[in-house]
Amino acid sequence: MPKKIPMRQCLGCREMKPKKELIRVVRAPDGSEITLDFKGKAPGRGAYVCPNADCLNKAVKARALERAFSARIPAEVYARLQEEMIAGDG
């Protein structure tokens, strides 16, 4: 029997893709910080976006991250996420 591939939905383009192809956006368990998790192992609540700036921009415009985390997200956090996406730590 073939191994099951976990699928997740991108918040930007809303497409289902294999989890390994997406970048996880994580809110820390105490809610203090929101970061990009390129390895997919950081603790906390996660949401996923494609590894391109366009999908992140769409998610920001649609306020998809705010809905996913049930919290208001400051503009500085979005700016930092976009810088991390461009740097591409992964």
PDB file of C-alpha atoms in Angstrom:
ATOM      1  CA  MET A   1       0.000   0.000   0.000  1.00  0.00           C
ATOM      2  CA  PRO A   2       1.485   3.397  -0.970  1.00  0.00           C
ATOM      3  CA  LYS A   3       2.331   5.851   1.785  1.00  0.00           C
ATOM      4  CA  LYS A   4      -0.269   8.591   2.343  1.00  0.00           C
ATOM      5  CA  ILE A   5       0.971  12.102   1.515  1.00  0.00           C
ATOM      6  CA  PRO A   6      -0.324  14.759   3.947  1.00  0.00           C
ATOM      7  CA  MET A   7      -2.041  17.595   2.066  1.00  0.00           C
ATOM      8  CA  ARG A   8      -2.553  21.176   3.252  1.00  0.00           C
ATOM      9  CA  GLN A   9      -4.335  24.177   1.762  1.00  0.00           C
ATOM     10  CA  CYS A  10      -2.394  27.320   0.862  1.00  0.00           C
ATOM     11  CA  LEU A  11      -3.976  30.415   2.420  1.00  0.00           C
ATOM     12  CA  GLY A  12      -3.064  32.491  -0.641  1.00  0.00           C
ATOM     13  CA  CYS A  13      -4.117  30.488  -3.706  1.00  0.00           C
ATOM     14  CA  ARG A  14      -6.422  28.109  -1.752  1.00  0.00           C
ATOM     15  CA  GLU A  15      -4.982  25.045  -3.557  1.00  0.00           C
ATOM     16  CA  MET A  16      -4.406  21.714  -1.830  1.00  0.00           C
ATOM     17  CA  LYS A  17      -0.742  20.753  -2.074  1.00  0.00           C
ATOM     18  CA  PRO A  18       1.586  18.262  -0.374  1.00  0.00           C
ATOM     19  CA  LYS A  19       2.644  19.579   3.034  1.00  0.00           C
ATOM     20  CA  LYS A  20       6.361  19.430   2.131  1.00  0.00           C
ATOM     21  CA  GLU A  21       5.858  21.893  -0.760  1.00  0.00           C
ATOM     22  CA  LEU A  22       4.384  24.580   1.513  1.00  0.00           C
ATOM     23  CA  ILE A  23       5.865  26.920   4.112  1.00  0.00           C
ATOM     24  CA  ARG A  24       4.287  26.883   7.550  1.00  0.00           C
ATOM     25  CA  VAL A  25       3.387  30.152   9.256  1.00  0.00           C
ATOM     26  CA  VAL A  26       3.416  29.578  13.020  1.00  0.00           C
ATOM     27  CA  ARG A  27       1.910  31.409  15.967  1.00  0.00           C
ATOM     28  CA  ALA A  28       3.860  30.548  19.112  1.00  0.00           C
ATOM     29  CA  PRO A  29       1.912  28.630  21.792  1.00  0.00           C
ATOM     30  CA  ASP A  30       1.805  31.730  24.012  1.00  0.00           C
ATOM     31  CA  GLY A  31       0.625  33.843  21.055  1.00  0.00           C
ATOM     32  CA  SER A  32       3.556  36.217  21.358  1.00  0.00           C
ATOM     33  CA  GLU A  33       5.186  35.702  17.979  1.00  0.00           C
ATOM     34  CA  ILE A  34       4.333  34.794  14.375  1.00  0.00           C
ATOM     35  CA  THR A  35       7.131  33.425  12.176  1.00  0.00           C
ATOM     36  CA  LEU A  36       7.782  31.326   9.084  1.00  0.00           C
ATOM     37  CA  ASP A  37       8.744  27.726   9.821  1.00  0.00           C
ATOM     38  CA  PHE A  38      10.664  26.321   6.856  1.00  0.00           C
ATOM     39  CA  LYS A  39      11.257  22.930   8.543  1.00  0.00           C
ATOM     40  CA  GLY A  40       7.644  22.394   9.690  1.00  0.00           C
ATOM     41  CA  LYS A  41       8.631  21.422  13.244  1.00  0.00           C
ATOM     42  CA  ALA A  42       8.155  24.585  15.330  1.00  0.00           C
ATOM     43  CA  PRO A  43       5.612  24.336  18.171  1.00  0.00           C
ATOM     44  CA  GLY A  44       2.390  26.290  17.912  1.00  0.00           C
ATOM     45  CA  ARG A  45      -0.605  26.807  15.664  1.00  0.00           C
ATOM     46  CA  GLY A  46       0.285  26.517  11.980  1.00  0.00           C
ATOM     47  CA  ALA A  47      -1.114  27.727   8.682  1.00  0.00           C
ATOM     48  CA  TYR A  48       0.403  27.142   5.256  1.00  0.00           C
ATOM     49  CA  VAL A  49       1.374  29.241   2.219  1.00  0.00           C
ATOM     50  CA  CYS A  50       3.116  28.438  -1.065  1.00  0.00           C
ATOM     51  CA  PRO A  51       6.836  29.314  -1.152  1.00  0.00           C
ATOM     52  CA  ASN A  52       6.339  32.479  -3.189  1.00  0.00           C
ATOM     53  CA  ALA A  53       5.665  36.071  -2.225  1.00  0.00           C
ATOM     54  CA  ASP A  54       2.490  36.258  -4.369  1.00  0.00           C
ATOM     55  CA  CYS A  55       0.652  33.709  -2.226  1.00  0.00           C
ATOM     56  CA  LEU A  56       1.770  35.439   0.967  1.00  0.00           C
ATOM     57  CA  ASN A  57       0.531  38.768  -0.430  1.00  0.00           C
ATOM     58  CA  LYS A  58      -2.848  37.214  -1.324  1.00  0.00           C
ATOM     59  CA  ALA A  59      -3.147  35.739   2.174  1.00  0.00           C
ATOM     60  CA  VAL A  60      -2.335  39.141   3.713  1.00  0.00           C
ATOM     61  CA  LYS A  61      -4.841  40.957   1.486  1.00  0.00           C
ATOM     62  CA  ALA A  62      -7.611  38.454   2.289  1.00  0.00           C
ATOM     63  CA  ARG A  63      -6.715  38.541   6.019  1.00  0.00           C
ATOM     64  CA  ALA A  64      -6.467  34.747   5.874  1.00  0.00           C
ATOM     65  CA  LEU A  65      -3.738  34.631   8.535  1.00  0.00           C
ATOM     66  CA  GLU A  66      -5.855  36.675  10.937  1.00  0.00           C
ATOM     67  CA  ARG A  67      -8.730  34.230  10.482  1.00  0.00           C
ATOM     68  CA  ALA A  68      -6.467  31.182  10.823  1.00  0.00           C
ATOM     69  CA  PHE A  69      -4.957  32.435  14.079  1.00  0.00           C
ATOM     70  CA  SER A  70      -8.108  34.169  15.416  1.00  0.00           C
ATOM     71  CA  ALA A  71      -6.032  37.237  16.221  1.00  0.00           C
ATOM     72  CA  ARG A  72      -5.248  40.655  14.805  1.00  0.00           C
ATOM     73  CA  ILE A  73      -1.805  40.684  13.192  1.00  0.00           C
ATOM     74  CA  PRO A  74       0.230  43.933  13.198  1.00  0.00           C
ATOM     75  CA  ALA A  75       1.640  45.299   9.916  1.00  0.00           C
ATOM     76  CA  GLU A  76       5.212  44.851  11.195  1.00  0.00           C
ATOM     77  CA  VAL A  77       4.649  41.091  11.403  1.00  0.00           C
ATOM     78  CA  TYR A  78       3.499  40.974   7.767  1.00  0.00           C
ATOM     79  CA  ALA A  79       6.570  42.976   6.719  1.00  0.00           C
ATOM     80  CA  ARG A  80       8.863  40.576   8.601  1.00  0.00           C
ATOM     81  CA  LEU A  81       7.143  37.541   7.043  1.00  0.00           C
ATOM     82  CA  GLN A  82       7.668  39.009   3.576  1.00  0.00           C
ATOM     83  CA  GLU A  83      11.367  39.622   4.334  1.00  0.00           C
ATOM     84  CA  GLU A  84      11.726  36.026   5.562  1.00  0.00           C
ATOM     85  CA  MET A  85       9.976  34.745   2.421  1.00  0.00           C
ATOM     86  CA  ILE A  86      12.378  36.714   0.191  1.00  0.00           C
ATOM     87  CA  ALA A  87      15.390  35.506   2.193  1.00  0.00           C
ATOM     88  CA  GLY A  88      14.149  31.932   1.831  1.00  0.00           C
ATOM     89  CA  ASP A  89      15.795  30.363   4.887  1.00  0.00           C
ATOM     90  CA  GLY A  90      14.782  26.897   3.728  1.00  0.00           C
TER      91      GLY A  90
END
